[in-house]
Short mmCIF file of C-alpha atoms and ligand atoms in Angstrom, two decimals:
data_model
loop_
_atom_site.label_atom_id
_atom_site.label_comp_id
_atom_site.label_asym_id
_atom_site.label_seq_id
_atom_site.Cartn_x
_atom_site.Cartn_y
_atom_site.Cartn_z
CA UNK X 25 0.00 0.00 0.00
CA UNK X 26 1.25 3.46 -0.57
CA UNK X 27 1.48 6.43 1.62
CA UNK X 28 1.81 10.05 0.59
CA UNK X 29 2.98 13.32 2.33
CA UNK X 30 2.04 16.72 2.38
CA UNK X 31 4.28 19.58 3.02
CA UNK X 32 3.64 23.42 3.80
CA UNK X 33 2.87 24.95 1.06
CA UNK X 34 3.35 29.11 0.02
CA UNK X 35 0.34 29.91 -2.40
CA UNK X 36 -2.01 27.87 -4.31
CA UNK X 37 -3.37 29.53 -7.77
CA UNK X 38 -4.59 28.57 -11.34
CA UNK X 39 -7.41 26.87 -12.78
CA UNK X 40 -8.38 23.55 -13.05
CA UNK X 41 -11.18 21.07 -13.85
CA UNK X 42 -11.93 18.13 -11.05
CA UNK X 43 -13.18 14.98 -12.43
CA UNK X 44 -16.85 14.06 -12.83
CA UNK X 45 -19.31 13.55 -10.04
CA UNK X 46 -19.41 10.40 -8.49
CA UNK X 47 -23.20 9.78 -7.45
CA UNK X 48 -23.89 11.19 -10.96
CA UNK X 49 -21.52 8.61 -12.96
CA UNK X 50 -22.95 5.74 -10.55
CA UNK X 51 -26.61 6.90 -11.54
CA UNK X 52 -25.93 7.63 -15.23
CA UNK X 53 -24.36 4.01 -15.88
CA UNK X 54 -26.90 2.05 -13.55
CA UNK X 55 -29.55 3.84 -14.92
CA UNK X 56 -28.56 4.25 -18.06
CA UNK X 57 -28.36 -0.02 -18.02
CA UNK X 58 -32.68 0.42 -18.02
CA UNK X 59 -33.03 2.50 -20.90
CA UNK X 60 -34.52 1.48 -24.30
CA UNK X 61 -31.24 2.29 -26.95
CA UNK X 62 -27.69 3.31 -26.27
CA UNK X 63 -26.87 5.99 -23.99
CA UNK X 64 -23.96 7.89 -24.14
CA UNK X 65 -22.49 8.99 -21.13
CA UNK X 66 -19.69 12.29 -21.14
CA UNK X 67 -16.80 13.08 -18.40
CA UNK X 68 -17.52 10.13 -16.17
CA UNK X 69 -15.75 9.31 -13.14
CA UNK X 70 -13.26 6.73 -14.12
CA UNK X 71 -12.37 6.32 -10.36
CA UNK X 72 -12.32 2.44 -8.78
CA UNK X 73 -15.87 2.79 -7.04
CA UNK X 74 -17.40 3.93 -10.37
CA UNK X 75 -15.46 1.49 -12.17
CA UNK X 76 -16.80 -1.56 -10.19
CA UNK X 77 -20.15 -0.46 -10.62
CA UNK X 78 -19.64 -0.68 -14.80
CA UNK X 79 -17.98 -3.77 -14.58
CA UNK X 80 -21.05 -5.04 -12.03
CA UNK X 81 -23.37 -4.05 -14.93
CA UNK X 82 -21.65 -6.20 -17.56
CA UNK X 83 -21.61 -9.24 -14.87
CA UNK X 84 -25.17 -8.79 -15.12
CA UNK X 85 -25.42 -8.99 -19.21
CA UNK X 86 -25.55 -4.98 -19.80
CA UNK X 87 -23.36 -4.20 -23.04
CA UNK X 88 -20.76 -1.04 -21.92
CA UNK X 89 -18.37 0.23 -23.74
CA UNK X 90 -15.85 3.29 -23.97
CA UNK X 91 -15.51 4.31 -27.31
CA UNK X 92 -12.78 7.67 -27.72
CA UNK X 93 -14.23 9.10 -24.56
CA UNK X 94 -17.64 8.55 -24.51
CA UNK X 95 -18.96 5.42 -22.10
CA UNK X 96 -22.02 3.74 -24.14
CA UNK X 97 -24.74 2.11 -22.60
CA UNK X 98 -26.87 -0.20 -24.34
CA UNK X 99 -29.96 -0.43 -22.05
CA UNK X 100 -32.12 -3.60 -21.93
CA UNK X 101 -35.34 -1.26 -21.00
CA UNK X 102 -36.60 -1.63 -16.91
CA UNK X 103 -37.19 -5.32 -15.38
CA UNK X 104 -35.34 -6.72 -17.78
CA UNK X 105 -32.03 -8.43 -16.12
CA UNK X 106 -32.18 -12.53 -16.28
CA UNK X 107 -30.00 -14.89 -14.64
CA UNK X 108 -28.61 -16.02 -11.39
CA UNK X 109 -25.15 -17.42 -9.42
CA UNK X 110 -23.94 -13.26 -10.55
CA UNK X 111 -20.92 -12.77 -7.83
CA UNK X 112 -21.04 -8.68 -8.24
CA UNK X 113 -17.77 -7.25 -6.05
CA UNK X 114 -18.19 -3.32 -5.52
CA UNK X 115 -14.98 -3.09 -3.62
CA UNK X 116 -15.45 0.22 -1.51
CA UNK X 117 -18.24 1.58 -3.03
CA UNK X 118 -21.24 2.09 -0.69
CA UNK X 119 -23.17 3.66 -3.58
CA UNK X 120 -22.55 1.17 -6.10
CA UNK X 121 -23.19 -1.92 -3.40
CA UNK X 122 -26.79 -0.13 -2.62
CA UNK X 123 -28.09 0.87 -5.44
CA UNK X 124 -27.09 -2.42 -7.43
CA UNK X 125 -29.64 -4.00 -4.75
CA UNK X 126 -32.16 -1.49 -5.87
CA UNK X 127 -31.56 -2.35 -9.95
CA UNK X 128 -31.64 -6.53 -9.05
CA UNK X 129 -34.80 -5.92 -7.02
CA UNK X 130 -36.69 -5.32 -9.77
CA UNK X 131 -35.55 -8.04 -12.02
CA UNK X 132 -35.41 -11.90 -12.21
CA UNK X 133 -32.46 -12.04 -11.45
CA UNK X 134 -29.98 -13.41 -8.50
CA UNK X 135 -26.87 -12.35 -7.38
CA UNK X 136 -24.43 -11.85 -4.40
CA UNK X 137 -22.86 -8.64 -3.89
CA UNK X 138 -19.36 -8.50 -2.12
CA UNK X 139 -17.12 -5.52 -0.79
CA UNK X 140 -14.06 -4.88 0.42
CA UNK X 141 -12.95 -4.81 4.20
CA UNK X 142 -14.17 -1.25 4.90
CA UNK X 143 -17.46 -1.80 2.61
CA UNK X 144 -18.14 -5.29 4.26
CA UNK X 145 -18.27 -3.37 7.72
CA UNK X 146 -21.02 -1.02 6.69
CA UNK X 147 -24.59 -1.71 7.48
CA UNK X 148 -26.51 -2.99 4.63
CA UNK X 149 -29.75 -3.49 7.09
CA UNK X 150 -31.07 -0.11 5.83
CA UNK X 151 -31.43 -1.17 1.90
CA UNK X 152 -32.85 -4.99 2.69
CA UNK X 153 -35.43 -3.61 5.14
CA UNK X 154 -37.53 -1.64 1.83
CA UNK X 155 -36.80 -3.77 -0.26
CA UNK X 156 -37.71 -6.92 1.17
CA UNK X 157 -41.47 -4.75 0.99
CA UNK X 158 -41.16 -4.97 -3.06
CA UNK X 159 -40.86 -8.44 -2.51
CA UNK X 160 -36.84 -8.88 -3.24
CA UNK X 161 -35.58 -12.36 -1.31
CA UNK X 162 -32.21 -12.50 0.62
CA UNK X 163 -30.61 -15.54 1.59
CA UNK X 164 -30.67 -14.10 5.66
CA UNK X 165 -32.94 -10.76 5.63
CA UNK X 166 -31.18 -10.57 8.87
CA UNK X 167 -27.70 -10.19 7.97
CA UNK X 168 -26.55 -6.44 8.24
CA UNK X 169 -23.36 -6.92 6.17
CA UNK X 170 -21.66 -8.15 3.11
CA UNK X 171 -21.94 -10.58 1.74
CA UNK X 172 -25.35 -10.51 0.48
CA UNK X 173 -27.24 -12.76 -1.71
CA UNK X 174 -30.16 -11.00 -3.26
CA UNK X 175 -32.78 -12.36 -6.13
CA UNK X 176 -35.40 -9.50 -7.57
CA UNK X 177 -38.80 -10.31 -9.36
CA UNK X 178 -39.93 -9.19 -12.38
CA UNK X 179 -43.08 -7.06 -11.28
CA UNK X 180 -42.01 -6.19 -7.46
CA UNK X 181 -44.76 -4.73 -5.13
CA UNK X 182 -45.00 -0.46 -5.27
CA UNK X 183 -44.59 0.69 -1.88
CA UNK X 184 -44.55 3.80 0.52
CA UNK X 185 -41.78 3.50 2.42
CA UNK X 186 -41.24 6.10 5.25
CA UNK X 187 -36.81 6.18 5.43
CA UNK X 188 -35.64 6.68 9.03
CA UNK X 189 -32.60 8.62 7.68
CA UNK X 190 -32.34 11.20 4.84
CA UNK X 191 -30.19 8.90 2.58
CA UNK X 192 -29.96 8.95 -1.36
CA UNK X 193 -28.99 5.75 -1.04
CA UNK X 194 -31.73 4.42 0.66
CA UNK X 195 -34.14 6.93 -1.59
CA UNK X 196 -31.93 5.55 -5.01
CA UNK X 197 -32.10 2.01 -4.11
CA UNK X 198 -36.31 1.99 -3.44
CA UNK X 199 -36.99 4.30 -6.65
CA UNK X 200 -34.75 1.84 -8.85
CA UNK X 201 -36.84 -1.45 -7.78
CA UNK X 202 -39.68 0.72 -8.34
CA UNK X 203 -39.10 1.51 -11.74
CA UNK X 204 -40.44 -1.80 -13.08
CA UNK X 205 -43.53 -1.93 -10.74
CA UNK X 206 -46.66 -1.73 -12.01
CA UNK X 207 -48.05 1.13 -9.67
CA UNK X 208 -46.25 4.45 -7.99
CA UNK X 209 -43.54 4.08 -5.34
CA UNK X 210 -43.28 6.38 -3.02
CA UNK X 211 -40.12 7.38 -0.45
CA UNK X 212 -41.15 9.68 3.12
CA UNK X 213 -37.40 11.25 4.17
CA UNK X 214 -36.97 13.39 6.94
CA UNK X 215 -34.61 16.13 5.04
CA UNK X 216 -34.26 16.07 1.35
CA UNK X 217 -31.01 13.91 0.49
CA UNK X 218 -29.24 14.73 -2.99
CA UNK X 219 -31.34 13.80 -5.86
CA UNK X 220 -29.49 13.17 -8.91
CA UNK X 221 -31.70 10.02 -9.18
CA UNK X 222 -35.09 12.35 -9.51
CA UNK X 223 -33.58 14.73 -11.60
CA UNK X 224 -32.03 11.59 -14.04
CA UNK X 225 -35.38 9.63 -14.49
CA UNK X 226 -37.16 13.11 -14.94
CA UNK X 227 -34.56 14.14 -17.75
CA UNK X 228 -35.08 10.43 -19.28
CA UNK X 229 -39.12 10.56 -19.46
CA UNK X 230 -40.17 9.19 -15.65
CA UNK X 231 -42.80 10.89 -14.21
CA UNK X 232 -41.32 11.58 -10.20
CA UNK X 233 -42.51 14.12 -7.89
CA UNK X 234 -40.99 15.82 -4.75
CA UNK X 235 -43.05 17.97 -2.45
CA UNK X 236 -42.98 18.77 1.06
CA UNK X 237 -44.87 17.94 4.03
CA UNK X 238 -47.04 19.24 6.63
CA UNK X 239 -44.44 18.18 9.16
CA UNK X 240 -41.50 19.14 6.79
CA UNK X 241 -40.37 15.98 5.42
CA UNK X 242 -40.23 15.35 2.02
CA UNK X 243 -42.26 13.11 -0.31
CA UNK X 244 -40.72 11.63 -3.96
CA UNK X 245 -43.50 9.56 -5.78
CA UNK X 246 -42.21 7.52 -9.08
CA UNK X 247 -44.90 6.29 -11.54
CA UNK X 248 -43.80 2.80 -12.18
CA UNK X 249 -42.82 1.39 -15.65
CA UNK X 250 -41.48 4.13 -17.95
CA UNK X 251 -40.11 4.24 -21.27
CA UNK X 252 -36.95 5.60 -20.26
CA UNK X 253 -35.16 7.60 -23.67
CA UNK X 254 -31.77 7.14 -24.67
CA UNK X 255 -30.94 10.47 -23.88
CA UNK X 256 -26.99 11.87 -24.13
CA UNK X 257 -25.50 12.94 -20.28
CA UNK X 258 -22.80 14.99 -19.48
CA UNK X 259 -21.63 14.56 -15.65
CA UNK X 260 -20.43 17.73 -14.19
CA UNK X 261 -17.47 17.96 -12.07
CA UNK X 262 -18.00 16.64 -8.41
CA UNK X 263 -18.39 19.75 -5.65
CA UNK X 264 -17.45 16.55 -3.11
CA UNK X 265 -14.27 16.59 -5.40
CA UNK X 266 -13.81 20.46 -5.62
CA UNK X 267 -14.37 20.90 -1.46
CA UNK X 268 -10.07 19.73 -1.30
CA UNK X 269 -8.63 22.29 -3.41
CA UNK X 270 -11.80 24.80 -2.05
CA UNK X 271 -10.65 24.36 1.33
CA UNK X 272 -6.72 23.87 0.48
CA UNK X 273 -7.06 27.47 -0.80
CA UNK X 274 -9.14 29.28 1.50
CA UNK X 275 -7.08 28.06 4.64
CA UNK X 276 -3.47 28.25 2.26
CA UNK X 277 -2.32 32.36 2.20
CA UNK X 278 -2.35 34.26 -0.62
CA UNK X 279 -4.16 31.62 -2.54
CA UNK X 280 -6.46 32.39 -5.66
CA UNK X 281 -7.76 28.75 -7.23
CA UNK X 282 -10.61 28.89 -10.06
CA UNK X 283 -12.79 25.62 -10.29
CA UNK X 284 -14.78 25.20 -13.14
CA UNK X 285 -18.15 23.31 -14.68
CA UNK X 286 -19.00 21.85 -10.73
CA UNK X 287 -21.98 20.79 -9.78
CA UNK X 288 -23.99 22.95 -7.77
CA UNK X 289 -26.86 21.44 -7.14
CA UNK X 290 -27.94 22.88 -3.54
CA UNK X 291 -28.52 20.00 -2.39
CA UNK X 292 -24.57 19.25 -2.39
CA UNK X 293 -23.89 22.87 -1.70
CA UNK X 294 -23.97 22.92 2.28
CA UNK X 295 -20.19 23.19 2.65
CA UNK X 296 -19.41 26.06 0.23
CA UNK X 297 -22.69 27.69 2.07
CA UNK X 298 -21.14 26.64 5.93
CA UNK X 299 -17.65 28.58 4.37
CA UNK X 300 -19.25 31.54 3.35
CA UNK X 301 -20.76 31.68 6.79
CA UNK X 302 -17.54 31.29 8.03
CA UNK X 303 -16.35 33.96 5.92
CA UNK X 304 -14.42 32.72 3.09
CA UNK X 305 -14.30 34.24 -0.53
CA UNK X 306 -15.94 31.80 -2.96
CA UNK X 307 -17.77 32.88 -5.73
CA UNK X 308 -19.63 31.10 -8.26
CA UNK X 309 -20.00 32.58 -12.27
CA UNK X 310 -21.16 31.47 -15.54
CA UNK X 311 -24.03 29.47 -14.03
CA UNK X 312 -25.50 26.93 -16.30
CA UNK X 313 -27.75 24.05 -16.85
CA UNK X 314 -26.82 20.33 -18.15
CA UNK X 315 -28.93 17.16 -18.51
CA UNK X 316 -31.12 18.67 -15.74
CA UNK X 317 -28.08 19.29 -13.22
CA UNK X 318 -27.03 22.90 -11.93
CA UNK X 319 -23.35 24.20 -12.94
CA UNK X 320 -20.92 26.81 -12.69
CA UNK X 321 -17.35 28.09 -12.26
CA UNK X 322 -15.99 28.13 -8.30
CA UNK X 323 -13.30 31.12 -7.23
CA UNK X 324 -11.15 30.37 -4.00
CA UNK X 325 -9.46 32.78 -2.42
CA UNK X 326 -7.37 32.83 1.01
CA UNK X 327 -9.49 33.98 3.54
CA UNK X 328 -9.94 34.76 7.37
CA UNK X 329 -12.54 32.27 8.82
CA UNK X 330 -14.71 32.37 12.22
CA UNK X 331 -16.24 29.31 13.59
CA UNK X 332 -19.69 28.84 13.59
CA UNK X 333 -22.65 26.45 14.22
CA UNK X 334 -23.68 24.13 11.19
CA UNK X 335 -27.60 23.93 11.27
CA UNK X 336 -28.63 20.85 11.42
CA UNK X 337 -30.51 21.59 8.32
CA UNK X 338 -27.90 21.69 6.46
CA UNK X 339 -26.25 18.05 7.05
CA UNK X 340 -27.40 16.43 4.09
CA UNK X 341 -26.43 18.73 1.86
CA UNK X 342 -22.67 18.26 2.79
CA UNK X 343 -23.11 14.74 4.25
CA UNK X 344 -19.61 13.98 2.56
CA UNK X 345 -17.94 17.29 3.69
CA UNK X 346 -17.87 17.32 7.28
CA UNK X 347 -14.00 15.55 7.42
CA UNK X 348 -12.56 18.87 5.21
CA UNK X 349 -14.79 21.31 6.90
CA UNK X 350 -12.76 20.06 9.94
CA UNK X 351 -9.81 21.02 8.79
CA UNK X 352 -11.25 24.42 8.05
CA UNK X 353 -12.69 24.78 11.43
CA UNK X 354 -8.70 24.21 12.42
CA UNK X 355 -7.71 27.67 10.74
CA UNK X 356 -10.74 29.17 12.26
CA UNK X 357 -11.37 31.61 15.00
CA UNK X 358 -13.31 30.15 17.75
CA UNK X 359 -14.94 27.20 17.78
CA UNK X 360 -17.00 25.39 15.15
CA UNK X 361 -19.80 23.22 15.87
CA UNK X 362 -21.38 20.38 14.27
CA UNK X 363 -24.62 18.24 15.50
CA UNK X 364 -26.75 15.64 14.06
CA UNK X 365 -24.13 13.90 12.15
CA UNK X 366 -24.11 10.75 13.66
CA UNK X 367 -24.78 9.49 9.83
CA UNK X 368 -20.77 9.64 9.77
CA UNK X 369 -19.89 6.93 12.20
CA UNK X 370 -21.15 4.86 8.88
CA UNK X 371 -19.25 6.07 6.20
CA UNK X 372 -16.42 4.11 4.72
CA UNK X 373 -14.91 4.82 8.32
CA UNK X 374 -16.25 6.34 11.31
CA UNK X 375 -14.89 9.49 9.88
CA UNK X 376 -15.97 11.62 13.82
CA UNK X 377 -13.37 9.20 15.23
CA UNK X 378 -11.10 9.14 12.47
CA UNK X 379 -11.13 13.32 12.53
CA UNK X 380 -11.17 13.38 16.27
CA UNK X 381 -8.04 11.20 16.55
CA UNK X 382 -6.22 12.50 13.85
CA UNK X 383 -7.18 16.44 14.52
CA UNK X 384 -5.96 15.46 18.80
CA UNK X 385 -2.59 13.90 17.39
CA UNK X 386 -1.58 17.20 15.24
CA UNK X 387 -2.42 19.19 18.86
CA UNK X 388 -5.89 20.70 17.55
CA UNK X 389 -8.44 20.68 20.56
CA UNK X 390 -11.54 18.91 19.85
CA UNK X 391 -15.08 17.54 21.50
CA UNK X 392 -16.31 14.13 20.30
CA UNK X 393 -19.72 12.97 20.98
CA UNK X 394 -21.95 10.71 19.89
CA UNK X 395 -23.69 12.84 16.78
CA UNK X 396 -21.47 15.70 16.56
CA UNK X 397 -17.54 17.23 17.38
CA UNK X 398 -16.83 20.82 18.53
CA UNK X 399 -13.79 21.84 17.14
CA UNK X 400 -11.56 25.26 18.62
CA UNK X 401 -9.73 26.73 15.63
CA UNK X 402 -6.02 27.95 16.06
CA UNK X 403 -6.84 31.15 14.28
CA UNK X 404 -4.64 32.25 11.38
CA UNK X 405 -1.76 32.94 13.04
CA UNK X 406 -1.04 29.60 15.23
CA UNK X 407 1.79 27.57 14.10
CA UNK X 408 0.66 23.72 13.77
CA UNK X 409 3.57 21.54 14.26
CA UNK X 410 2.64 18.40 11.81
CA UNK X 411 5.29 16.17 12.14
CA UNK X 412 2.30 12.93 12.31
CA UNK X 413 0.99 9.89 10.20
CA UNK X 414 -2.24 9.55 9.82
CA UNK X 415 -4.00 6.29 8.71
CA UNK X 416 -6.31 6.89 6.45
CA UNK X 417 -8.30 3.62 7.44
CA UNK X 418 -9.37 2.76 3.46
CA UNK X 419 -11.14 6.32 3.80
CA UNK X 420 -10.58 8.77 0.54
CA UNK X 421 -11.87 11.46 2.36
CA UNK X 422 -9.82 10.93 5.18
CA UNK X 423 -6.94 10.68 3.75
CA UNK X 424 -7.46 13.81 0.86
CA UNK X 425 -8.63 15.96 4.03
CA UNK X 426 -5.18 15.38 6.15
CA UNK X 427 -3.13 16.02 2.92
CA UNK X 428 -5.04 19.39 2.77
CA UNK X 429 -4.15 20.24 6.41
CA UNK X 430 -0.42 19.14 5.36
CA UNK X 431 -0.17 22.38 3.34
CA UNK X 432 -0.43 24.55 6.51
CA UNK X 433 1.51 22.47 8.68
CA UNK X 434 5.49 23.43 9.98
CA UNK X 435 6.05 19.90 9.19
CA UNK X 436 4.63 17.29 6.59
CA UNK X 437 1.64 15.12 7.78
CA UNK X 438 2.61 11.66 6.06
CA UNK X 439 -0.66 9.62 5.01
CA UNK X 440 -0.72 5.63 4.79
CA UNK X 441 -2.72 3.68 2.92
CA UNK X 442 -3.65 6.43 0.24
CA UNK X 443 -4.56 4.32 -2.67
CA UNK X 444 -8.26 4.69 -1.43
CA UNK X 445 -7.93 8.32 -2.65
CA UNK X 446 -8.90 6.60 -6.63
CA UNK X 447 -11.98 5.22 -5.34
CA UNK X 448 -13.71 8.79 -5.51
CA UNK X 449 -10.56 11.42 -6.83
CA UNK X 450 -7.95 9.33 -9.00
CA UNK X 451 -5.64 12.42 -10.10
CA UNK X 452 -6.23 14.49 -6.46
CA UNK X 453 -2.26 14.10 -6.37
CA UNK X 454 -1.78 15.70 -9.89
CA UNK X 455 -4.27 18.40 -9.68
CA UNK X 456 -3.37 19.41 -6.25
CA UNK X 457 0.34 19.98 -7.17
CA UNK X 458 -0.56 21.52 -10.24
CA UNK X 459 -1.93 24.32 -8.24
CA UNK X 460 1.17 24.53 -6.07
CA UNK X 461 0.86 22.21 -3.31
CA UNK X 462 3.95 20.48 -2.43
CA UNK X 463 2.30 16.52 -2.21
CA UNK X 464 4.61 14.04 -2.20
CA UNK X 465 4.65 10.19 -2.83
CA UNK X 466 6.27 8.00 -0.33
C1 LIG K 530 -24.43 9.10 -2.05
C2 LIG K 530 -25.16 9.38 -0.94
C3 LIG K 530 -24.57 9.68 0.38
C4 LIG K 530 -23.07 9.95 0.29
C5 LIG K 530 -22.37 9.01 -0.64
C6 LIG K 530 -22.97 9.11 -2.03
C7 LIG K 530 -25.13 8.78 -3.30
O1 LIG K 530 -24.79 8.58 1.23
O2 LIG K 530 -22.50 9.87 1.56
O3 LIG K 530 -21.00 9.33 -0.72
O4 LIG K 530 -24.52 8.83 -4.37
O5 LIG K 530 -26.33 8.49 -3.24
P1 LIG K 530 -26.16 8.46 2.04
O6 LIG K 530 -27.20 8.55 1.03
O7 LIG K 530 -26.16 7.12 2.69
O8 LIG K 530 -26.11 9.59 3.02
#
């Protein structure tokens, strides 16, 4: 396994271009496998998680192929997957693993999915629960973890399904196995989780509606059994992506970094919104539209932050974000607060530990509890030693957000295990140098 470290850094600047969004390329190829006709599918994520989700698809019959660099889709139409004895291994992809269980619920079709050790770990209690209501069968409905064996039928049941957590994997998986039901499926969540899945079927010819309750959740009815159109897609860049070299910059002096074509979708937006609260300088120009998603260009610059309180409103909207907004909060002034999170203690690690213990061993002072961390920021002018390894505990995030922190550091902060960094960013290393941060391999 390899390790990298990161080493204080003077400015960052330039422009650059992420790569695509991940829940977008996961969507776009497992939904694009239900279409009727070839879909073609621009800037994808070629990243391992995203990769093991196309190479699930052809285990399961569906014809992909990368041709210059478009990915092409042939879809078989919904309900249409045959087969059984499939051995489907998403590696560390939670998304993939989830909504694969979703797409083979509403088939005839049988397979087992595996992950690897961090994905095998990860409760998989919250996906078998709804769909055992469309009428899916798993080999033990009460087994929580990978392994699973699942076999889908051909017409499952519609149902209403009222989600305990806001989760667009939960919401995904349900509206996927609804697709080839005969009636509408409906999904009750308690805050609206990202819904590239909604906007997707919508921009393909599903009929889905979102509204909002009396008592403020939120309501997303699909109509089953579409026609869904072979319609081109173009995946933006991912703002889960852009939130390293975002951060990197605002916390790095006299940095000026331009991001462009990101996805801002608000409901992926709650980090850039929690750093403008904080006081950062981000601005976003030449705001656009494609294939039904929200873009536009991101400006960075070197800023002066204050800690503040995240509402709680705002977790699912930067669900993914909370382990580099920590290392914000560490170049803030005062403290910075986070509650209601306890949705990260089942990530690809329990990233509150993982920032808690890694945060305490670079001398940064900081609260754990059971939902939530309080953070106290050195300020701008507090030297941080460094001088630590981190493990990065098959964690991407965890290990991009302590090579971030490196930059700022007296001395490097050395990172093991950062291969997981391709599962979701494959050329973080290259882009982040390219705007003048001093990453090295190890
Ligand atoms: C994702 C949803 C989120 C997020 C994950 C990607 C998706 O998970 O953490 O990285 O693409 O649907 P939850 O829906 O479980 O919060």
């Amino acid at each position: 396994m390899n390790s990298m470290s990161s080493n204080k850094s003077s400015n960052l600047s330039g422009e650059i271009i992420v790569p695509g969004d991940k829940s977008i390329s996961h969507r776009a190829l497992i939904i694009g496998s239900m279409v009727t006709g070839k879909l073609k599918i621009k800037n994808l994520l070629e990243s391992e998680d995203v990769i093991a989700t196309a190479d699930a698809l052809k285990t399961l019959g569906i014809k992909i192929n990368k041709n210059k660099n478009i990915w092409e889709v042939s879809g078989n139409g919904v309900g249409n997957l045959y087969g059984s004895n499939f051995s489907l291994d998403l590696g560390n992809s939670g998304t993939g693993s989830r909504l694969l269980m979703g797409l083979i619920a509403g088939s005839e079709v049988e397979a087992t999915i595996l992950g690897d050790n961090s994905l095998s770990k990860r409760p998989m209690k919250r996906i078998i629960t709804p769909l055992l209501k469309t009428g899916a069968i798993f080999d033990d409905p009460n087994n929580d973890r990978l392994p699973i064996k699942i076999k889908g039928s051909k017409i499952p049941l519609p149902i209403e399904y009222f989600s305990p957590v806001a989760s667009a994997q939960i919401k995904s998986s349900i509206l996927l196995a609804g697709l080839s039901s005969t009636g509408n499926t409906t999904v009750i969540e308690p805050d609206l989780s990202r819904d590239h899945s909604e906007r997707m079927l919508k921009y393909l010819g599903a009929k889905i509606h979102t509204t909002q309750l009396p008592n403020s959740s939120w309501k997303i009815t699909l109509e089953g059994l579409p026609t869904l159109k072979p319609l081109n897609i173009e995946i933006p860049s991912d703002p889960s992506s852009a939130a390293f070299p975002t951060v990197a910059s605002i916390i790095t002096p006299n940095s000026e970094v331009k991001i462009l074509n990101v996805c801002v979708n608000n409901l992926r937006m709650g980090l850039y919104d929690s750093l403008i609260d904080m006081g950062a300088n981000i601005s976003f120009s030449n705001r656009r539209e494609i294939n039904g998603e929200p873009i536009a260009d991101i400006s960075t610059r070197y800023s002066i932050l204050k800690g503040i309180k995240i509402p709680k409103s705002r977790v699912a909207s930067m669900i993914d974000e909370f382990p580099i907004l920590c290392i914000a909060a560490v170049r803030a002034i005062g403290e910075t607060e986070m509650e209601g999170i306890e949705e990260l203690r089942f990530k690809e690690t329990d990233r509150i530990r993982a920032m808690s213990e890694g945060l305490k061993s670079v001398g940064i002072e900081i609260k754990e509890k059971r939902d939530g961390m309080i953070i106290k920021g050195k300020g701008p002018d507090h030297s941080i030693n460094g001088n630590v390894t981190i493990e990065s505990r098959l964690d991407h995030r965890i290990a991009m957000s302590f090579l971030c922190l490196g930059l700022i550091t007296e001395n490097p902060i050395k990172v093991k295990e950062t291969d997981t960094i391709n599962s979701s960013f494959p050329s973080f290393f290259e882009i982040m140098n390219k705007i003048g941060a001093n990453l090295k391999h190890k």
